[in-house]
XYZ file of C-alpha atoms in Angstrom:
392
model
C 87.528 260.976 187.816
C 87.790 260.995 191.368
C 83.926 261.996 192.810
C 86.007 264.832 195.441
C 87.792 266.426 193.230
C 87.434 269.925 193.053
C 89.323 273.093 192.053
C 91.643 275.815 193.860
C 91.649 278.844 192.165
C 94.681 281.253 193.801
C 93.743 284.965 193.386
C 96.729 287.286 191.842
C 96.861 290.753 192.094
C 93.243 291.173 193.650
C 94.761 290.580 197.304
C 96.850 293.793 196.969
C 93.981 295.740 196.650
C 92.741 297.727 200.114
C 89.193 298.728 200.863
C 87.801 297.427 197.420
C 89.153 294.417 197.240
C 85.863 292.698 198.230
C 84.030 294.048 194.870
C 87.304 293.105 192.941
C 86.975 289.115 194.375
C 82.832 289.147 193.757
C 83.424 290.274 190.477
C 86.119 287.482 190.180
C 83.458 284.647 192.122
C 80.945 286.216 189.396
C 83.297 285.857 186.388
C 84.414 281.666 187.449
C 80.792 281.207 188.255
C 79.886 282.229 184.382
C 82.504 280.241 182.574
C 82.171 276.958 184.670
C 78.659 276.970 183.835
C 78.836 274.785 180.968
C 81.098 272.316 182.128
C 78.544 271.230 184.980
C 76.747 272.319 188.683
C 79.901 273.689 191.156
C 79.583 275.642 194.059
C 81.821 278.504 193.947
C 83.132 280.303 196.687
C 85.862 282.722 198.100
C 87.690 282.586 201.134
C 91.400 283.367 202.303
C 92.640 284.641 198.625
C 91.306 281.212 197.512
C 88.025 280.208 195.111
C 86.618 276.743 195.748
C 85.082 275.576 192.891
C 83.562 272.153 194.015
C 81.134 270.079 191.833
C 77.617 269.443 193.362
C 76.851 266.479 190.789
C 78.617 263.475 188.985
C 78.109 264.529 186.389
C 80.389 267.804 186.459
C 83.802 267.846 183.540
C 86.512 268.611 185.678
C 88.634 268.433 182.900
C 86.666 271.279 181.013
C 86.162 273.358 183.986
C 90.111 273.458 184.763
C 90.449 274.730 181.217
C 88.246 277.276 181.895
C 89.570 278.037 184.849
C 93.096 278.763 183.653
C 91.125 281.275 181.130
C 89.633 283.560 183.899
C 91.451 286.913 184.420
C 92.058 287.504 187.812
C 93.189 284.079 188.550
C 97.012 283.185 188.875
C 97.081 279.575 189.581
C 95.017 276.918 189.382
C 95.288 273.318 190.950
C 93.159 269.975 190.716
C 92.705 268.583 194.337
C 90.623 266.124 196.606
C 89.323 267.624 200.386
C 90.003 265.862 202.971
C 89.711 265.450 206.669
C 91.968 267.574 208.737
C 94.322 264.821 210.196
C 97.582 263.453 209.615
C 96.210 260.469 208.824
C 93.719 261.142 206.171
C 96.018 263.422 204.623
C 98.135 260.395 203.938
C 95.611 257.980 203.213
C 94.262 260.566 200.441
C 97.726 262.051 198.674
C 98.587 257.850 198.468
C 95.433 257.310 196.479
C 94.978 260.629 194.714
C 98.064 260.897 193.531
C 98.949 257.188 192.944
C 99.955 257.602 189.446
C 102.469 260.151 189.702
C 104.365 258.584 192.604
C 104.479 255.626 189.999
C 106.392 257.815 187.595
C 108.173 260.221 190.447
C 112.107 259.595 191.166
C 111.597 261.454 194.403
C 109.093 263.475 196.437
C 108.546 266.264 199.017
C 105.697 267.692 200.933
C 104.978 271.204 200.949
C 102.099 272.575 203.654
C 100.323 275.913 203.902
C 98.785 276.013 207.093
C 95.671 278.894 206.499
C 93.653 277.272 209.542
C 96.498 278.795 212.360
C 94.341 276.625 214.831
C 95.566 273.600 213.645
C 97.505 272.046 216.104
C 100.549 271.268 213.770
C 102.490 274.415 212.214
C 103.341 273.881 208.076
C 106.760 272.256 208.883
C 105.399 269.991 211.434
C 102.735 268.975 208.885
C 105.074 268.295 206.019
C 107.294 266.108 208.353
C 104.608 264.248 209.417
C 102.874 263.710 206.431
C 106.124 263.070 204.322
C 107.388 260.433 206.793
C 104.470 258.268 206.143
C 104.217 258.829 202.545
C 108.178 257.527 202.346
C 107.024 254.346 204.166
C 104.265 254.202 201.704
C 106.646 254.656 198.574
C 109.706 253.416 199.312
C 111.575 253.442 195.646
C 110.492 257.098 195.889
C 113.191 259.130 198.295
C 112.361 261.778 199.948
C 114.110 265.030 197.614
C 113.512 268.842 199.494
C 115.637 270.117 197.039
C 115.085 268.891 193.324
C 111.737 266.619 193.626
C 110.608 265.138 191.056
C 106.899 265.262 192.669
C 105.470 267.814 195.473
C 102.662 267.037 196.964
C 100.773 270.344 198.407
C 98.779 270.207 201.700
C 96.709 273.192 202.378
C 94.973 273.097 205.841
C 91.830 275.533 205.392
C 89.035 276.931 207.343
C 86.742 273.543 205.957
C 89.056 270.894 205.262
C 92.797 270.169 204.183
C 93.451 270.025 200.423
C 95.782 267.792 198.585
C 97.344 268.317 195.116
C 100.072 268.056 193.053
C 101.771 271.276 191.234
C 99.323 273.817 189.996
C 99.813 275.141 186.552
C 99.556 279.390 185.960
C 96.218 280.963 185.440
C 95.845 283.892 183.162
C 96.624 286.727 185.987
C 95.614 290.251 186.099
C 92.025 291.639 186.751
C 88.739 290.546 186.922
C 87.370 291.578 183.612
C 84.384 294.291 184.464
C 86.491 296.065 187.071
C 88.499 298.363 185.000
C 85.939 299.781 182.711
C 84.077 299.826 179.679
C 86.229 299.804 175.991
C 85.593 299.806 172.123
C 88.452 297.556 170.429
C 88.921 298.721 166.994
C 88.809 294.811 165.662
C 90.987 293.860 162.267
C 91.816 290.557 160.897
C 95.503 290.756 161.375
C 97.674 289.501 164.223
C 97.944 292.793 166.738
C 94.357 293.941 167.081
C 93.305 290.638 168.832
C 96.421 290.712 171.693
C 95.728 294.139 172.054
C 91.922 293.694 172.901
C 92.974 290.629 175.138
C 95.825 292.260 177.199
C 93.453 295.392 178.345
C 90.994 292.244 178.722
C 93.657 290.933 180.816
C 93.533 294.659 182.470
C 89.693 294.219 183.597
C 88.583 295.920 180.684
C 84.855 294.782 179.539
C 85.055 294.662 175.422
C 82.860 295.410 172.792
C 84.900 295.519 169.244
C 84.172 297.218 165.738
C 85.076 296.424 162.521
C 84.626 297.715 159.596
C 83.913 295.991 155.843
C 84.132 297.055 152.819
C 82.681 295.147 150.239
C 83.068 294.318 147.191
C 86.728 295.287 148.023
C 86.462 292.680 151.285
C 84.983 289.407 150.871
C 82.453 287.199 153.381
C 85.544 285.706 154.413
C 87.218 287.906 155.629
C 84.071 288.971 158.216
C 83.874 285.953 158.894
C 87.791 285.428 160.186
C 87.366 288.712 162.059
C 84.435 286.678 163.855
C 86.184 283.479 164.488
C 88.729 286.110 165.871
C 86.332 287.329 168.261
C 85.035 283.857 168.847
C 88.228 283.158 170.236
C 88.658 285.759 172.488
C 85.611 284.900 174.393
C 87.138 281.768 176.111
C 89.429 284.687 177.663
C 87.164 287.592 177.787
C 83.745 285.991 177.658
C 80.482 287.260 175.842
C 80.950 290.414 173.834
C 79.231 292.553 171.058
C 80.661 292.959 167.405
C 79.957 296.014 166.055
C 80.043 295.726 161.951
C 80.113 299.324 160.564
C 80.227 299.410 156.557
C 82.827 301.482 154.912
C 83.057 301.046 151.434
C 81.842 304.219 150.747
C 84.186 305.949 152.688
C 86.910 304.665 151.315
C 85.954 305.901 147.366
C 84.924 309.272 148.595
C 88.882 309.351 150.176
C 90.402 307.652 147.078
C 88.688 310.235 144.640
C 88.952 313.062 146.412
C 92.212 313.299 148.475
C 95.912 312.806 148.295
C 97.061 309.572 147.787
C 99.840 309.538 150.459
C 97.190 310.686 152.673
C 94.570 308.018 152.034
C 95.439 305.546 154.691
C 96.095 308.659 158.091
C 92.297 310.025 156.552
C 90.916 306.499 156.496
C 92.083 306.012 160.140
C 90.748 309.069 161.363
C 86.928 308.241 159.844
C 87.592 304.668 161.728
C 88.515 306.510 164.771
C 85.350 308.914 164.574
C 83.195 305.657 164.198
C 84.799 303.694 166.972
C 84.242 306.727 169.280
C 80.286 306.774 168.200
C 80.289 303.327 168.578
C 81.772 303.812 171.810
C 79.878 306.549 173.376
C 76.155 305.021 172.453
C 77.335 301.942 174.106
C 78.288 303.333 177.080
C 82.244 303.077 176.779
C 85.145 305.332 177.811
C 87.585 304.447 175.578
C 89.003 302.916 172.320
C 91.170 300.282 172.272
C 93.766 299.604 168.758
C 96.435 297.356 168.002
C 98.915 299.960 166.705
C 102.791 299.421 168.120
C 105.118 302.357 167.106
C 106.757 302.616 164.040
C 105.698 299.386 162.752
C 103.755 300.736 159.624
C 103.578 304.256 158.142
C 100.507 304.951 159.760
C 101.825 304.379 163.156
C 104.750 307.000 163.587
C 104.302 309.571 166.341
C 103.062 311.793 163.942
C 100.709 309.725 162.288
C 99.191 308.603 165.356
C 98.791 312.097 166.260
C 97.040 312.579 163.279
C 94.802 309.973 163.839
C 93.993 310.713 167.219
C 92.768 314.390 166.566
C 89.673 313.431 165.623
C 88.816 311.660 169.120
C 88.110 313.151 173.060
C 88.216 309.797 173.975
C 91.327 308.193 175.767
C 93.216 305.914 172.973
C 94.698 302.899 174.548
C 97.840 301.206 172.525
C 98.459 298.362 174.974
C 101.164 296.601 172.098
C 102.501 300.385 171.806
C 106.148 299.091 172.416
C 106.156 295.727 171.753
C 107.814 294.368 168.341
C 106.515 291.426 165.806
C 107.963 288.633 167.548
C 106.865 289.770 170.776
C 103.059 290.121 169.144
C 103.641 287.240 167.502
C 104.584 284.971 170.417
C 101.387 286.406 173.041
C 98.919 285.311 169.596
C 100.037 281.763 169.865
C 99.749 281.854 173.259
C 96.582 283.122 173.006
C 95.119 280.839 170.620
C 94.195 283.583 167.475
C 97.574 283.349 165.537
C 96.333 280.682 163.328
C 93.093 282.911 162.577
C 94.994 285.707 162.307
C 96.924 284.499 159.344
C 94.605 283.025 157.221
C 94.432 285.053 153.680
C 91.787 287.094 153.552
C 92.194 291.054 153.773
C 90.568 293.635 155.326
C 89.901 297.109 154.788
C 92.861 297.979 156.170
C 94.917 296.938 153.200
C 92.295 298.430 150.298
C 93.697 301.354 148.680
C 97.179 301.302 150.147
C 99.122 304.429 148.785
C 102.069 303.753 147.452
C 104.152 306.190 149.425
C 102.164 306.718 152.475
C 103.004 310.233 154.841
C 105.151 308.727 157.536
C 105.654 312.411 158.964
C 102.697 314.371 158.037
C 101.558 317.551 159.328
C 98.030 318.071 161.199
C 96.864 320.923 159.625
C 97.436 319.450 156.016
C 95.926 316.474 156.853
C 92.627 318.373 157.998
C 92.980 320.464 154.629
C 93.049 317.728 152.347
C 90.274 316.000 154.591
C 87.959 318.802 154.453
C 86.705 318.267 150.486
C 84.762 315.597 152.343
C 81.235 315.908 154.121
C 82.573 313.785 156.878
C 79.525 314.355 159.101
C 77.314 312.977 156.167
C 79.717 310.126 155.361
C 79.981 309.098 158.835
C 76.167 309.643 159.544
C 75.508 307.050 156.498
C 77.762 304.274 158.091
C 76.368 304.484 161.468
C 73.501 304.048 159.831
C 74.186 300.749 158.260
C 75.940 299.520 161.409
C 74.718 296.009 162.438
C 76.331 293.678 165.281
C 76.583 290.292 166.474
C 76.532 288.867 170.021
C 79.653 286.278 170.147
C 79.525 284.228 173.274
C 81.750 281.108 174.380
């Protein structure tokens, strides 16, 4: 590794904001500071819609830390590159030995500049012409391309120092996570519940998920996935709570007292109750769940009203229109699919009526629901709530 190397982190949406934008990029500086910790000593830093993360000792993984940085919400780009004096000359002298390699490999080449220093005494075009013109002497078999390179070499002339680097690759985009609230994500073992809790992550959201077990009907392994789940969604959303709320009992008291079709809307509505308790004593302002509409009984317009009369709390559905494959395709992405699939159920699938309401009706809902002491029943599972700190 290259001792100079460092890392330019490009903010995304975070320079459109107005007056608050400067608590938006601490939260940001705070957020990269955090998940670069483990890959060494940097010193982190904002300036012009740009983080610098540079390493203070040899010892510092670049490699690990531009993983992480990809990872960080609020960032939309993220580039390797080596500082530099701000002349012509050592611009050259750097891109030729920085990027070395992939001139070896590159058919053809162009420079693109940035000029964010406006005092510098070349403008970006002038810089580009200059600095391409001696890198074409340099590299002969490589021509010069504007159009379809197969390299471009970035110069960035900054308040410090210029910058050179090859193409950077996306970051994860959105918000800082801590800027847009406070949420309970209602945590299964299935594909949807895990995008859904990352892409209000990806919102600024701050998570803290539930779920809910249900043993002997759900096994140690299936906790366990739900977990690994979790686990997961740290390298994204960093350190959060799991909140493990027992609900076996629950779930006879519904199967031997109310109407089959009606098992699964009742069991939802005791999971939303929870989630909400969760989610006030923790300080939260909403619930978060993975439901998309019309993908299961349970989640027709009716049946999510159902489910949501038992709450005050706003319900957010962030996958509310999205299909399978579109589900399907953000959990690769996101690293949980393979989790997500593994074999072992959850509560969700204990009990399953055979002919489940798709259009039921409030009031009979609440009718068949009220043979139940709900207040006791949910009283009883708070009580045996426990919870485990996941971090990265």
């Amino acid at each position: 590794m290259n001792q100079q190397e460092m890392l330019l982190l490009k903010l995304g949406e975070v320079v459109l904001k107005g007056q608050n934008r400067k608590s938006f990029e601490d939260r940001l500086v705070t957020n990269v500071r955090r998940r670069l910790r483990r890959c060494g000593s940097f010193q982190i830093y904002v300036r012009q819609s740009t983080i610098y993360a540079e390493p203070l000792e040899g010892r510092c993984d670049i490699e690990a830390a531009y993983r992480a940085a990809r990872q960080v919400f609020g960032v939309v780009s993220v580039a390797r590159a080596v500082p530099c004096e701000k002349t012509v000359e050592s611009i050259v002298e750097t891109a030729k030995s920085y990027l070395a390699e992939e001139f070896a490999r590159a058919k053809s080449f162009k420079v693109e500049s940035k000029r964010a220093d406006k005092h510098f005494h070349l403008n970006s075009i002038q810089v580009s012409q200059a600095v391409g013109g001696d890198l074409a002497e340099a590299f002969p078999s490589v021509p010069v391309d504007v159009h379809h390179p197969d390299l471009t070499v970035f110069v960035e002339i900054r308040e410090k120092h210029a910058y050179v680097h090859g193409p950077a690759v996306p970051g994860a985009g959105g918000l800082p996570v801590g800027m847009g609230g406070h949420a309970v994500s209602l945590l299964s073992g299935g594909l949807d519940s895990p995008v859904s809790s990352w892409m209000m992550a990806r919102r600024g959201v701050e998570l803290e998920m539930i779920h809910f077990v249900s043993p002997p009907y759900t096994s140690q392994q299936a906790q366990d996935k739900v977990l690994e789940l979790a686990q997961l969604l740290t390298a994204w959303c960093g350190r959060m709570l799991v909140h493990i709320v027992p609900f076996t009992e629950i779930q006879e008291e519904i199967r031997k007292n109310c109407p089959e079709e009606y098992f699964t809307l009742i069991m939802r509505r005791f999971m939303m109750r929870l989630a909400q308790a969760v989610a006030k004593k923790a300080g939260a302002k909403a619930l978060i769940t993975g439901e998309s509409l019309g993908q299961v009984a349970s989640q027709t317009m009716m049946a999510l009203g159902v489910t949501e009369d038992v709450t005050d709390m706003p319900v957010l559905r962030p996958l509310i229109g999205m299909d399978k494959v579109e589900i399907i395709r953000i959990s690769r992405e996101i690293g949980t699919y393979e989790t997500s699939i593994l074999p072992y159920e959850d509560c969700c699938t204990v009990f399953t009526p055979r002919h489940p309401a798709t259009r039921p009706n409030l009031e009979e809902v609440r009718k068949a629901e009220a043979v139940l002491d709900v207040e006791a029943l949910v009283d009883r599972a708070l009580a045996g709530e426990t919870w485990i700190r996941v971090k990265p």
